[in-house]
Tab-separated table of C-alpha atoms in Angstrom:
chain	number	residue	atom	x	y	z
A	12	MET	CA	65.348	-23.016	-93.279
A	13	LYS	CA	62.426	-21.588	-95.276
A	14	ASN	CA	60.094	-24.129	-93.530
A	15	ILE	CA	61.339	-22.998	-90.172
A	16	LEU	CA	60.689	-19.328	-90.977
A	17	CYS	CA	57.121	-20.305	-92.157
A	18	LEU	CA	56.493	-22.144	-88.899
A	19	ILE	CA	57.546	-19.206	-86.795
A	20	PHE	CA	55.587	-16.790	-88.801
A	21	GLY	CA	52.544	-18.897	-88.722
A	22	GLY	CA	52.826	-19.313	-84.870
A	23	PHE	CA	53.098	-15.633	-84.447
A	24	ILE	CA	49.858	-15.155	-86.485
A	25	VAL	CA	48.099	-17.745	-84.175
A	26	LEU	CA	49.514	-16.031	-81.008
A	27	VAL	CA	48.210	-12.670	-82.070
A	28	GLY	CA	44.835	-14.076	-83.134
A	29	CYS	CA	44.423	-15.638	-79.617
A	30	GLN	CA	44.899	-12.416	-77.860
A	31	SER	CA	41.625	-10.727	-76.602
A	32	GLU	CA	40.543	-7.449	-78.204
A	33	PRO	CA	41.711	-4.323	-76.539
A	34	ARG	CA	39.183	-3.370	-73.809
A	35	LYS	CA	37.017	-0.569	-74.836
A	36	ILE	CA	36.910	2.420	-72.315
A	37	VAL	CA	33.325	3.458	-71.693
A	38	PRO	CA	32.988	6.865	-70.283
A	39	GLU	CA	31.132	7.005	-66.995
A	40	VAL	CA	27.664	8.512	-67.059
A	41	PRO	CA	27.216	10.862	-64.040
A	42	LEU	CA	24.412	9.707	-61.704
A	43	ILE	CA	21.513	12.157	-61.813
A	44	THR	CA	19.911	12.674	-58.391
A	45	VAL	CA	16.288	13.496	-58.678
A	46	PRO	CA	15.261	15.672	-55.555
A	47	VAL	CA	12.394	14.109	-53.529
A	48	LYS	CA	9.644	16.522	-53.060
A	49	LYS	CA	8.699	16.839	-49.478
A	50	VAL	CA	4.995	16.507	-48.900
A	51	VAL	CA	3.663	19.036	-46.339
A	52	THR	CA	0.468	18.126	-44.647
A	53	LYS	CA	-1.557	21.122	-43.867
A	54	LYS	CA	-3.030	21.033	-40.342
A	55	VAL	CA	-6.787	21.127	-40.192
A	56	MET	CA	-8.176	23.343	-37.288
A	57	ALA	CA	-10.862	21.663	-35.314
A	58	ASP	CA	-14.324	23.292	-35.378
A	59	ALA	CA	-15.986	24.692	-32.268
A	60	ALA	CA	-18.027	21.477	-31.638
A	61	THR	CA	-14.961	19.330	-31.715
A	62	ILE	CA	-13.128	21.754	-29.208
A	63	ILE	CA	-16.097	21.732	-26.862
A	64	SER	CA	-16.179	17.862	-27.022
A	65	LYS	CA	-12.679	17.459	-25.877
A	66	LYS	CA	-11.878	16.610	-22.140
A	67	GLU	CA	-11.173	19.923	-20.413
A	68	VAL	CA	-7.701	20.527	-18.970
A	69	PRO	CA	-8.048	21.646	-15.307
A	70	ILE	CA	-7.036	25.226	-15.017
A	71	LEU	CA	-6.651	26.784	-11.527
A	72	CYS	CA	-6.875	30.529	-10.806
A	73	TYR	CA	-5.179	32.231	-7.894
A	74	HIS	CA	-5.347	35.893	-6.817
A	75	ASN	CA	-3.711	36.696	-3.374
A	76	ILE	CA	-1.280	34.460	-1.525
A	77	LYS	CA	-1.065	35.877	1.984
A	78	ASP	CA	-2.380	35.463	5.500
A	79	PHE	CA	-5.809	36.393	6.594
A	80	SER	CA	-7.701	36.285	9.914
A	81	SER	CA	-10.780	34.185	10.748
A	82	SER	CA	-12.696	37.392	10.824
A	83	ALA	CA	-11.834	38.447	7.312
A	84	SER	CA	-14.624	39.118	4.809
A	85	GLY	CA	-16.068	36.412	2.675
A	86	ASN	CA	-14.419	37.864	-0.488
A	87	ILE	CA	-11.086	37.881	1.123
A	88	LYS	CA	-11.384	34.239	2.179
A	89	VAL	CA	-12.470	33.175	-1.336
A	90	TYR	CA	-9.807	35.211	-3.211
A	91	THR	CA	-6.919	34.628	-0.873
A	92	VAL	CA	-4.877	31.459	-0.141
A	93	LYS	CA	-2.508	31.434	2.790
A	94	PRO	CA	1.215	30.869	1.864
A	95	PRO	CA	1.328	27.371	3.776
A	96	ALA	CA	-1.763	26.365	2.054
A	97	PHE	CA	-0.462	27.264	-1.366
A	98	ALA	CA	2.772	25.275	-0.593
A	99	ALA	CA	0.784	22.217	0.322
A	100	GLN	CA	-1.353	22.497	-2.875
A	101	MET	CA	1.698	22.622	-5.112
A	102	LYS	CA	3.126	19.569	-3.377
A	103	ALA	CA	-0.133	17.703	-3.646
A	104	LEU	CA	-0.395	18.387	-7.340
A	105	ALA	CA	3.182	17.179	-7.878
A	106	ASP	CA	2.554	14.061	-5.701
A	107	ALA	CA	-0.626	13.245	-7.630
A	108	GLY	CA	1.401	13.340	-10.884
A	109	TYR	CA	0.186	16.559	-12.421
A	110	GLU	CA	2.342	18.311	-14.906
A	111	THR	CA	1.769	21.902	-15.834
A	112	ILE	CA	1.152	22.940	-19.319
A	113	LEU	CA	1.159	26.421	-20.949
A	114	PRO	CA	-1.257	28.141	-23.328
A	115	GLU	CA	0.437	27.165	-26.589
A	116	GLN	CA	0.333	23.365	-25.686
A	117	LEU	CA	-3.382	23.855	-24.729
A	118	TYR	CA	-4.081	25.545	-28.077
A	119	ASP	CA	-2.430	22.786	-30.046
A	120	TYR	CA	-4.450	20.156	-28.005
A	121	LEU	CA	-7.691	21.825	-28.507
A	122	VAL	CA	-7.235	22.900	-32.142
A	123	TYR	CA	-4.940	20.293	-33.665
A	124	ASP	CA	-5.196	17.297	-31.177
A	125	GLY	CA	-1.678	17.777	-29.942
A	126	PRO	CA	-0.290	15.586	-27.219
A	127	LEU	CA	-0.561	16.381	-23.443
A	128	PRO	CA	0.986	14.828	-20.379
A	129	ALA	CA	-0.936	12.004	-18.724
A	130	LYS	CA	-2.262	14.480	-16.013
A	131	PRO	CA	-2.060	17.986	-17.380
A	132	ILE	CA	-2.861	21.188	-15.313
A	133	MET	CA	-2.638	24.810	-15.964
A	134	ILE	CA	-1.893	27.278	-12.978
A	135	THR	CA	-2.792	30.879	-13.576
A	136	PHE	CA	-2.645	34.108	-11.491
A	137	ASP	CA	-4.781	37.272	-11.835
A	138	ASP	CA	-4.135	40.875	-10.818
A	139	THR	CA	-0.234	41.227	-10.622
A	140	ARG	CA	0.122	40.822	-6.867
A	141	GLY	CA	3.735	40.828	-5.658
A	142	GLU	CA	3.415	37.601	-3.656
A	143	GLN	CA	2.513	35.777	-6.838
A	144	PHE	CA	6.170	36.310	-7.820
A	145	SER	CA	7.877	36.039	-4.375
A	146	ILE	CA	5.749	33.045	-3.098
A	147	GLY	CA	3.812	31.571	-6.053
A	148	ALA	CA	6.697	31.305	-8.587
A	149	ALA	CA	9.195	30.280	-5.926
A	150	GLU	CA	7.067	27.387	-4.779
A	151	MET	CA	6.200	26.260	-8.132
A	152	LYS	CA	9.929	26.146	-9.128
A	153	LYS	CA	10.388	23.350	-6.548
A	154	TYR	CA	8.411	21.030	-8.681
A	155	GLY	CA	9.336	22.323	-12.146
A	156	PHE	CA	5.852	23.894	-12.543
A	157	LYS	CA	5.348	26.805	-15.009
A	158	GLY	CA	2.326	29.255	-14.838
A	159	VAL	CA	0.536	31.950	-16.510
A	160	PHE	CA	0.484	35.342	-15.056
A	161	PHE	CA	-2.340	37.760	-16.048
A	162	VAL	CA	-1.253	41.386	-15.588
A	163	MET	CA	-3.433	44.477	-15.234
A	164	THR	CA	-0.959	47.037	-16.416
A	165	VAL	CA	-2.142	49.995	-14.318
A	166	SER	CA	-0.720	48.096	-11.267
A	167	ILE	CA	2.835	47.615	-12.577
A	168	ASN	CA	5.513	49.041	-10.094
A	169	ARG	CA	2.854	50.011	-7.530
A	170	PRO	CA	3.391	49.014	-3.857
A	171	GLY	CA	2.172	45.369	-3.310
A	172	TYR	CA	2.370	44.634	-7.136
A	173	MET	CA	4.815	43.289	-9.379
A	174	SER	CA	7.500	45.497	-11.007
A	175	LYS	CA	8.457	45.490	-14.663
A	176	GLU	CA	11.651	43.580	-13.749
A	177	GLN	CA	9.708	40.794	-11.898
A	178	ILE	CA	7.314	40.481	-14.833
A	179	LYS	CA	10.291	40.158	-17.285
A	180	SER	CA	11.924	37.592	-14.907
A	181	LEU	CA	8.802	35.468	-14.942
A	182	SER	CA	8.818	35.454	-18.762
A	183	ASP	CA	12.515	34.689	-18.934
A	184	ASP	CA	12.081	31.750	-16.578
A	185	GLY	CA	9.596	30.118	-18.990
A	186	HIS	CA	6.275	31.361	-17.424
A	187	VAL	CA	3.673	32.967	-19.676
A	188	VAL	CA	2.636	36.707	-19.225
A	189	GLY	CA	-0.913	37.425	-20.341
A	190	ALA	CA	-2.991	40.511	-20.396
A	191	HIS	CA	-5.791	41.329	-17.713
A	192	THR	CA	-6.809	44.720	-19.064
A	193	TRP	CA	-5.394	48.186	-17.933
A	194	ASP	CA	-7.474	48.745	-14.759
A	195	HIS	CA	-9.723	45.752	-14.342
A	196	HIS	CA	-12.945	47.281	-15.650
A	197	MET	CA	-15.536	44.699	-16.773
A	198	VAL	CA	-15.375	43.928	-20.421
A	199	THR	CA	-19.267	43.832	-20.639
A	200	LYS	CA	-19.324	47.596	-20.095
A	201	TYR	CA	-16.818	48.692	-22.666
A	202	THR	CA	-17.622	51.239	-25.477
A	203	GLY	CA	-15.860	53.301	-27.773
A	204	ASP	CA	-12.176	53.718	-27.058
A	205	ASP	CA	-12.330	51.396	-24.082
A	206	TRP	CA	-11.346	48.574	-26.319
A	207	ASN	CA	-8.159	50.169	-27.228
A	208	THR	CA	-7.442	51.240	-23.680
A	209	GLN	CA	-8.091	47.915	-22.127
A	210	LEU	CA	-7.045	45.455	-24.798
A	211	VAL	CA	-4.613	46.955	-27.245
A	212	LYS	CA	-2.498	49.216	-25.061
A	213	PRO	CA	-1.939	46.680	-22.227
A	214	LYS	CA	-0.863	44.037	-24.804
A	215	ALA	CA	1.660	46.431	-26.333
A	216	LYS	CA	3.042	47.517	-22.992
A	217	LEU	CA	3.502	43.957	-21.812
A	218	GLU	CA	5.227	42.992	-25.080
A	219	ASP	CA	7.578	45.913	-24.601
A	220	ILE	CA	8.483	44.660	-21.074
A	221	ILE	CA	8.985	40.931	-21.886
A	222	GLY	CA	10.123	41.133	-25.544
A	223	LYS	CA	7.642	38.465	-26.617
A	224	PRO	CA	4.198	38.337	-28.148
A	225	VAL	CA	1.254	38.379	-25.637
A	226	LYS	CA	-1.398	36.024	-26.864
A	227	ASP	CA	-3.599	35.376	-23.788
A	228	PHE	CA	-6.322	37.518	-22.141
A	229	ALA	CA	-8.213	37.035	-18.814
A	230	TYR	CA	-11.512	38.706	-18.374
A	231	PRO	CA	-11.757	40.729	-15.166
A	232	PHE	CA	-14.122	38.817	-12.708
A	233	GLY	CA	-14.437	36.161	-15.450
A	234	LEU	CA	-17.327	38.224	-17.064
A	235	TRP	CA	-17.700	38.228	-20.787
A	236	ASN	CA	-20.254	38.691	-23.522
A	237	THR	CA	-20.312	37.830	-27.207
A	238	ALA	CA	-19.743	41.459	-28.277
A	239	ALA	CA	-16.320	41.300	-26.695
A	240	ILE	CA	-14.933	38.297	-28.573
A	241	PRO	CA	-14.580	39.974	-32.013
A	242	GLU	CA	-12.634	42.859	-30.269
A	243	ILE	CA	-10.370	40.453	-28.488
A	244	LYS	CA	-9.737	38.584	-31.745
A	245	LYS	CA	-8.961	41.715	-33.572
A	246	SER	CA	-6.471	42.714	-30.797
A	247	ASP	CA	-4.523	39.506	-31.774
A	248	TYR	CA	-5.235	37.335	-28.821
A	249	LYS	CA	-5.319	33.634	-29.458
A	250	MET	CA	-7.343	32.592	-26.275
A	251	ALA	CA	-9.259	34.267	-23.658
A	252	TYR	CA	-10.066	32.851	-20.140
A	253	ILE	CA	-13.331	33.070	-18.007
A	254	LEU	CA	-14.082	31.470	-14.690
A	255	SER	CA	-16.341	28.566	-14.064
A	256	THR	CA	-19.312	29.456	-16.232
A	257	LYS	CA	-20.459	27.866	-19.403
A	258	ARG	CA	-18.216	28.200	-22.536
A	259	ASP	CA	-19.312	29.746	-25.651
A	260	SER	CA	-20.473	27.217	-28.222
A	261	VAL	CA	-19.237	29.327	-31.209
A	262	ASP	CA	-15.900	30.622	-29.818
A	263	PRO	CA	-14.715	28.180	-27.029
A	264	LEU	CA	-11.162	29.391	-27.538
A	265	TYR	CA	-12.231	32.700	-26.132
A	266	THR	CA	-14.080	31.201	-23.298
A	267	ILE	CA	-11.531	28.852	-21.612
A	268	ARG	CA	-12.821	27.712	-18.252
A	269	ARG	CA	-10.981	28.126	-14.919
A	270	ILE	CA	-11.825	27.700	-11.367
A	271	ILE	CA	-10.776	30.064	-8.460
A	272	VAL	CA	-8.947	28.273	-5.654
A	273	SER	CA	-10.662	29.380	-2.451
A	274	GLY	CA	-8.837	30.119	0.682
A	275	THR	CA	-11.530	28.018	2.457
A	276	TRP	CA	-10.513	24.938	0.799
A	277	SER	CA	-8.283	22.205	2.317
A	278	THR	CA	-5.676	20.648	0.146
A	279	GLU	CA	-7.892	17.656	-0.364
A	280	GLY	CA	-10.755	19.925	-1.187
A	281	MET	CA	-8.747	21.568	-3.893
A	282	ILE	CA	-7.959	18.143	-5.537
A	283	ASN	CA	-11.660	17.190	-5.174
A	284	SER	CA	-12.789	20.496	-6.844
A	285	ILE	CA	-10.366	19.775	-9.806
A	286	ASN	CA	-11.918	16.391	-10.383
A	287	SER	CA	-15.605	17.624	-9.942
A	288	SER	CA	-15.130	20.635	-12.090
A	289	PHE	CA	-13.338	19.326	-15.018
A	290	ASN	CA	-14.719	15.859	-15.424
A	291	LYS	CA	-18.254	16.861	-16.119
A	292	THR	CA	-20.041	17.549	-19.477
A	293	GLU	CA	-21.659	20.839	-20.237
């Protein structure tokens, strides 16, 4: 009996000894997430020489869109495009694959090498004429085109010119509203308070109408001088537009070139003028 008890006790000892040790519970260590610091690459502005060297974007300038007789003066024929001709020109641009761009996209292209459509074009209007809204914007809408409307503020709400509501409607529809002085006096003749009257006040009035910043300015008659550029900059305009004269080598953003679309051109002539005017080197 004693021997049996010894065997049982010995077996129990062996059994206990064969069991694995109790598993130790190791507390979980919380995973520490280290935030990744975002690297912000500062854009470098292109210098004047680089901007001048870039391929120019074609920019068209329209004034009047209305009928005129064959006996009309030379100025009327140059500054006026008949409504059917304007409609044909918009269709021709669309058929040729042109896509409209606006000033902000042009600025990004010139200054930061931003992307452009394969065939970019900018369509601009000077002097606030009413038919620019009723005919110009309506025809452009057929092709998804957007334009830039340079307003001389003295004309707002006058017969034959755009109203405040029409100007606001253009802006709300995605067009850009720019300044074209108060009363179209030449920038080259400004002195004293003229800068405030012709640059600062019109900008403020237009911003009050559309509820957006006004950043673009068109020189009356396309005439400019180097004395005007610091004043335009000081008035917080980002770009200014001339006509088809040579750009300034120091401040090309304030001498953006455009061509007037003449009422004497055929539709084919308009396309040819785009190619000849904007595919040349200065």
